[in-house]
Short mmCIF file of C-alpha atoms in Angstrom, two decimals:
data_model
loop_
_atom_site.label_atom_id
_atom_site.label_comp_id
_atom_site.label_asym_id
_atom_site.label_seq_id
_atom_site.Cartn_x
_atom_site.Cartn_y
_atom_site.Cartn_z
CA MET A 7 0.30 0.11 -0.03
CA LYS A 8 1.21 3.71 -0.99
CA PRO A 9 2.05 5.91 1.84
CA THR A 10 -0.32 9.00 2.50
CA LEU A 11 1.47 12.38 3.02
CA PHE A 12 -0.59 14.23 5.15
CA VAL A 13 0.21 18.04 5.01
CA LEU A 14 -0.13 20.52 7.80
CA ALA A 15 -2.09 23.96 5.92
CA ALA A 16 -4.69 25.11 8.45
CA GLY A 17 -1.89 27.83 10.00
CA MET A 18 -1.93 29.28 6.29
CA GLY A 19 -4.39 32.09 6.73
CA SER A 20 -3.68 33.21 10.31
CA ARG A 21 -0.21 33.67 9.73
CA TYR A 22 -0.38 35.48 7.21
CA GLY A 23 -3.54 36.79 6.06
CA GLY A 24 -5.19 34.80 3.43
CA LEU A 25 -3.05 32.67 1.53
CA LYS A 26 -0.07 35.13 0.74
CA GLN A 27 2.06 32.29 1.99
CA LEU A 28 1.22 30.23 -0.95
CA ASP A 29 3.71 32.80 -2.74
CA GLY A 30 4.93 31.60 -6.61
CA LEU A 31 8.27 31.34 -6.29
CA GLY A 32 9.04 29.05 -9.24
CA PRO A 33 9.50 30.14 -13.12
CA ASN A 34 6.20 29.11 -13.44
CA GLY A 35 4.32 30.92 -10.17
CA GLU A 36 4.86 27.78 -8.39
CA THR A 37 5.00 27.71 -4.47
CA ILE A 38 6.72 25.64 -2.19
CA MET A 39 4.44 23.06 -1.72
CA ASP A 40 4.28 22.09 -4.72
CA TYR A 41 7.43 20.98 -5.13
CA SER A 42 7.01 19.40 -1.70
CA ILE A 43 3.59 17.18 -3.28
CA PHE A 44 5.61 16.51 -6.85
CA ASP A 45 8.83 15.25 -4.78
CA ALA A 46 6.53 13.14 -2.85
CA ILE A 47 4.10 12.09 -5.90
CA ARG A 48 7.43 10.60 -7.17
CA GLY A 49 8.92 9.20 -3.63
CA GLY A 50 6.26 7.04 -3.74
CA PHE A 51 3.14 8.32 -2.23
CA GLY A 52 0.47 7.82 -3.30
CA LYS A 53 -2.70 9.67 -1.89
CA LEU A 54 -3.16 14.05 -0.19
CA VAL A 55 -4.67 14.96 2.62
CA PHE A 56 -4.22 18.68 4.13
CA VAL A 57 -5.36 19.91 7.11
CA ILE A 58 -6.81 23.55 6.77
CA ARG A 59 -8.86 25.92 8.68
CA LYS A 60 -12.94 25.71 7.24
CA ASP A 61 -13.05 29.85 6.65
CA PHE A 62 -10.47 29.54 3.84
CA GLU A 63 -12.36 26.29 1.98
CA LYS A 64 -13.27 27.64 -0.65
CA ASP A 65 -10.40 29.28 -1.97
CA PHE A 66 -8.15 26.83 -1.14
CA ARG A 67 -10.26 24.04 -3.07
CA GLU A 68 -10.20 26.87 -5.57
CA LYS A 69 -7.04 27.72 -5.60
CA ILE A 70 -4.41 24.46 -4.84
CA ILE A 71 -6.48 21.62 -4.45
CA SER A 72 -7.67 22.13 -7.96
CA LYS A 73 -3.77 21.32 -9.26
CA TYR A 74 -3.15 18.25 -7.98
CA GLU A 75 -6.40 16.48 -8.07
CA ASN A 76 -5.40 14.94 -12.32
CA HIS A 77 -1.98 13.52 -10.67
CA ILE A 78 -3.14 12.36 -7.11
CA PRO A 79 -5.96 11.25 -4.99
CA VAL A 80 -6.39 14.67 -2.37
CA GLU A 81 -8.08 14.51 1.15
CA VAL A 82 -9.56 17.78 3.00
CA VAL A 83 -10.61 17.67 7.03
CA PHE A 84 -10.49 20.88 9.12
CA GLN A 85 -8.44 21.80 12.44
CA SER A 86 -10.35 24.09 14.49
CA VAL A 87 -10.34 24.87 18.50
CA ASP A 88 -13.17 23.35 19.61
CA LYS A 89 -12.48 20.20 18.11
CA LEU A 90 -11.91 18.63 21.42
CA PRO A 91 -12.56 15.02 23.21
CA GLU A 92 -16.36 14.64 25.07
CA GLY A 93 -15.96 16.23 28.25
CA PHE A 94 -13.90 19.16 27.17
CA THR A 95 -15.13 22.52 26.09
CA CYS A 96 -12.46 25.21 24.74
CA PRO A 97 -12.12 28.05 26.46
CA ALA A 98 -14.07 30.90 25.03
CA ASP A 99 -10.47 32.95 24.83
CA ARG A 100 -9.14 30.48 23.17
CA SER A 101 -8.31 31.92 19.53
CA LYS A 102 -4.37 30.11 19.07
CA PRO A 103 -4.67 26.72 17.82
CA TRP A 104 -3.45 23.36 19.59
CA GLY A 105 -1.06 22.61 18.11
CA THR A 106 0.56 20.92 15.36
CA ASN A 107 0.02 17.07 16.39
CA HIS A 108 -4.05 18.55 17.19
CA ALA A 109 -3.60 19.46 13.72
CA VAL A 110 -2.50 15.22 13.24
CA LEU A 111 -5.50 14.04 14.80
CA MET A 112 -7.89 15.33 12.12
CA GLY A 113 -6.74 12.91 9.89
CA LYS A 114 -7.49 9.97 11.60
CA ASP A 115 -10.79 9.60 9.71
CA VAL A 116 -9.68 9.31 6.88
CA ILE A 117 -5.99 7.85 6.78
CA LYS A 118 -5.72 4.80 6.99
CA GLU A 119 -1.98 3.81 6.02
CA PRO A 120 1.38 4.29 6.71
CA PHE A 121 1.52 8.16 6.58
CA ALA A 122 3.84 10.90 6.52
CA VAL A 123 3.64 14.78 7.85
CA ILE A 124 5.08 17.65 6.90
CA ASN A 125 4.43 21.55 7.20
CA ALA A 126 2.99 23.19 3.97
CA ASP A 127 5.73 26.14 3.61
CA ASP A 128 9.42 24.29 3.91
CA PHE A 129 11.29 23.42 1.25
CA TYR A 130 11.97 19.90 2.00
CA GLY A 131 13.66 17.82 -0.91
CA ARG A 132 13.79 15.21 -3.43
CA ASP A 133 15.69 13.47 -1.24
CA SER A 134 14.45 13.57 1.43
CA PHE A 135 10.59 11.74 0.31
CA ALA A 136 12.77 9.43 -1.61
CA VAL A 137 14.08 8.32 1.99
CA LEU A 138 10.87 8.65 4.03
CA GLY A 139 8.87 7.06 1.10
CA LYS A 140 10.94 3.76 1.03
CA PHE A 141 10.35 3.79 4.99
CA LEU A 142 6.53 3.85 4.61
CA SER A 143 6.24 1.70 1.95
CA GLU A 144 8.21 -0.75 2.92
CA LEU A 145 6.52 -1.88 6.37
CA PRO A 146 5.11 -4.53 6.83
CA GLU A 147 1.27 -4.63 6.50
CA GLY A 148 -0.51 -3.90 9.62
CA SER A 149 3.32 -2.51 11.67
CA LYS A 150 2.48 -0.90 14.81
CA ASN A 151 4.83 1.43 16.97
CA ASN A 152 7.64 1.41 14.18
CA TYR A 153 8.01 5.50 13.27
CA CYS A 154 10.65 7.47 11.54
CA MET A 155 11.85 10.90 10.50
CA VAL A 156 13.92 12.09 8.53
CA GLY A 157 17.14 14.21 10.11
CA PHE A 158 18.28 17.06 8.09
CA ARG A 159 21.89 17.12 8.54
CA VAL A 160 21.94 21.14 10.36
CA GLY A 161 24.19 23.06 7.90
CA ASN A 162 21.99 22.12 5.19
CA THR A 163 18.73 23.43 7.21
CA LEU A 164 20.32 27.51 8.08
CA SER A 165 19.39 31.12 6.99
CA GLU A 166 21.34 33.39 5.56
CA SER A 167 19.65 36.14 7.12
CA GLY A 168 20.16 35.18 10.48
CA THR A 169 19.66 32.78 13.76
CA VAL A 170 17.09 29.68 12.73
CA ALA A 171 15.58 27.36 15.87
CA ARG A 172 15.75 23.53 15.16
CA GLY A 173 15.45 20.41 17.32
CA ILE A 174 18.51 19.01 17.38
CA CYS A 175 18.56 15.25 17.54
CA SER A 176 20.37 12.37 19.29
CA THR A 177 19.97 8.84 18.30
CA ASN A 178 21.46 5.70 19.73
CA ASP A 179 23.54 2.22 17.90
CA GLN A 180 20.27 1.45 15.84
CA GLY A 181 20.22 4.52 14.82
CA HIS A 182 17.02 5.45 16.89
CA LEU A 183 15.32 8.88 18.50
CA THR A 184 16.84 9.17 21.82
CA THR A 185 16.21 12.76 22.43
CA VAL A 186 15.21 15.69 20.70
CA VAL A 187 16.47 19.25 22.53
CA GLU A 188 14.74 22.66 20.93
CA ARG A 189 17.50 24.71 20.42
CA THR A 190 16.11 28.18 19.51
CA GLU A 191 19.77 30.13 17.95
CA ILE A 192 21.42 28.09 15.53
CA MET A 193 23.94 30.10 13.22
CA ARG A 194 27.36 29.55 11.87
CA VAL A 195 29.88 31.32 13.98
CA ASN A 196 33.45 31.71 12.67
CA GLY A 197 33.13 28.81 10.31
CA PRO A 198 31.32 26.48 12.74
CA VAL A 199 27.64 25.59 13.31
CA CYS A 200 26.98 25.72 16.81
CA TYR A 201 23.76 27.22 19.41
CA LYS A 202 23.49 28.82 21.65
CA ASP A 203 23.19 27.20 25.20
CA GLU A 204 21.26 27.89 28.28
CA LYS A 205 24.57 29.93 29.80
CA GLY A 206 24.19 32.11 26.76
CA GLU A 207 27.63 30.42 25.35
CA TRP A 208 27.42 29.27 21.33
CA VAL A 209 28.19 25.91 21.26
CA ALA A 210 29.68 23.62 18.58
CA VAL A 211 28.46 20.68 16.39
CA ALA A 212 29.05 18.67 13.23
CA ASP A 213 27.90 20.07 10.72
CA ASN A 214 26.20 16.25 9.33
CA THR A 215 24.45 16.03 13.04
CA PRO A 216 20.27 15.59 12.70
CA VAL A 217 17.91 17.56 13.53
CA SER A 218 13.84 18.21 13.11
CA MET A 219 12.30 19.76 10.25
CA ASN A 220 8.70 18.51 11.38
CA MET A 221 8.73 15.39 9.06
CA TRP A 222 7.86 12.37 10.49
CA GLY A 223 6.28 8.93 9.10
CA PHE A 224 3.46 7.41 11.30
CA THR A 225 1.72 4.19 10.75
CA PRO A 226 -2.43 4.80 12.24
CA ASP A 227 -1.78 3.07 15.48
CA TYR A 228 0.03 6.80 15.94
CA PHE A 229 -3.88 8.09 16.16
CA THR A 230 -5.03 6.41 19.59
CA TYR A 231 -1.74 7.57 21.14
CA SER A 232 -2.60 11.12 19.82
CA GLU A 233 -6.18 11.02 21.66
CA ASN A 234 -5.17 9.23 24.36
CA TYR A 235 -2.71 11.47 25.32
CA PHE A 236 -4.27 15.36 23.89
CA VAL A 237 -6.69 13.85 27.16
CA ASP A 238 -3.67 13.97 29.10
CA PHE A 239 -2.97 17.18 28.15
CA LEU A 240 -6.13 19.06 28.29
CA LYS A 241 -6.91 18.16 31.73
CA GLU A 242 -3.52 20.44 32.48
CA ASN A 243 -3.21 22.76 29.79
CA ILE A 244 -7.33 23.55 29.20
CA ASP A 245 -6.93 27.09 30.78
CA LYS A 246 -3.51 27.86 28.95
CA PRO A 247 -4.49 30.20 26.32
CA LYS A 248 -1.07 29.31 24.27
CA ALA A 249 -0.30 25.75 25.41
CA GLU A 250 0.46 23.62 22.42
CA PHE A 251 0.19 19.58 22.25
CA TYR A 252 3.01 19.21 19.84
CA ILE A 253 4.00 16.62 17.70
CA PRO A 254 7.55 16.27 19.75
CA LEU A 255 5.67 16.22 23.01
CA LEU A 256 3.76 12.88 22.02
CA VAL A 257 7.16 11.37 20.16
CA ASN A 258 9.25 11.93 23.28
CA LYS A 259 6.55 10.65 25.58
CA LEU A 260 6.40 7.16 23.27
CA ILE A 261 10.45 6.81 22.86
CA THR A 262 10.99 7.39 26.39
CA GLU A 263 8.26 4.60 27.43
CA GLU A 264 9.95 2.57 24.96
CA THR A 265 5.87 2.63 23.65
CA ALA A 266 7.16 3.20 20.00
CA THR A 267 10.97 3.45 17.86
CA VAL A 268 11.71 6.47 15.92
CA LYS A 269 14.04 5.67 12.86
CA VAL A 270 15.95 8.48 11.87
CA LEU A 271 16.33 8.45 8.60
CA ASP A 272 19.08 10.65 6.65
CA THR A 273 18.78 12.91 3.99
CA THR A 274 21.57 14.79 1.90
CA SER A 275 18.51 16.91 0.76
CA ARG A 276 19.05 20.73 1.75
CA TRP A 277 15.58 22.32 3.70
CA PHE A 278 15.00 26.11 2.63
CA GLY A 279 12.76 28.54 3.78
CA VAL A 280 11.22 32.11 3.77
CA THR A 281 12.08 31.93 8.04
CA TYR A 282 12.88 35.95 6.97
CA ALA A 283 11.89 38.14 4.49
CA ALA A 284 14.80 39.18 3.30
CA ASP A 285 15.52 34.85 1.95
CA ARG A 286 12.43 35.32 -0.28
CA GLN A 287 15.07 36.29 -2.92
CA GLY A 288 17.72 33.16 -1.95
CA VAL A 289 15.17 30.84 -1.89
CA VAL A 290 13.76 31.53 -5.32
CA ASP A 291 17.32 31.48 -6.91
CA LYS A 292 18.08 27.93 -5.36
CA ILE A 293 14.75 26.81 -6.87
CA LYS A 294 16.26 28.42 -10.47
CA ALA A 295 19.45 26.97 -10.03
CA LEU A 296 17.55 23.14 -9.15
CA VAL A 297 15.27 23.62 -12.50
CA ASP A 298 17.92 24.99 -14.49
CA ALA A 299 20.10 21.48 -13.33
CA GLY A 300 17.13 19.43 -14.15
CA GLU A 301 16.53 18.55 -11.00
CA TYR A 302 12.51 19.53 -11.44
CA PRO A 303 10.89 20.87 -14.43
CA SER A 304 10.18 23.74 -15.22
CA LYS A 305 6.44 23.50 -14.67
CA LEU A 306 5.07 20.76 -12.13
CA PHE A 307 1.64 20.02 -12.83
#
């Protein structure tokens, strides 16, 4: 069974006003998401699921989904702050979404096969989808508790315009994830890649140190863990207006308890995205270079 690509796109309207971040960056106005979906299709994925907000469904279907429908089956699910388990009511002053793992939960009724989770606005690159699609498609039927994460080499994920935040990963002898530590300031300092530690000091790490870019691979049992843990999360955080139910929160719980393993997949892909306004032209130039090199056709869909 071909895996499904689950695209987290519910934050689009709120972060950028309308769908502005679906900015045309490719030679024919392609968005970053267009490249991800093109790479996913050639990486062996068989279905697309988008999680969005209901208030921009019409716009999204017209501008986005219409492009892909003749190439791959597409479904849409919706995230909203009041979509909570039985017994919980969303506080009236809550406007912030409940986080990435709440968004993932929205797919539980339409995804019955191994699936990948990605952000809509990150350029992940061809190799990352190839290694992720291979892992998921080779899982035995009915596989459970055997997940993966694409570990980008930190040196391939930096911005030329300032520091970036990344989850720095540690692995065991089997290549399974043991910890993810969020570092909010990472950049090159006189050559080496460094992060700023709790004392405000720069600590050097190797260029090939794996980092999380929110590119995960799961099997459908992950939804059950998510539902159960979300209840615990809400019991503690229902009245905290900024609390979010993130994917790494549940992943860390599952690997710490030894309920599941998460294989860290190495990739040669270079991540890029528009972290700062000044990054935009660099992204346009990088995509053009990939097209000129034959990595992508000049028109994708």
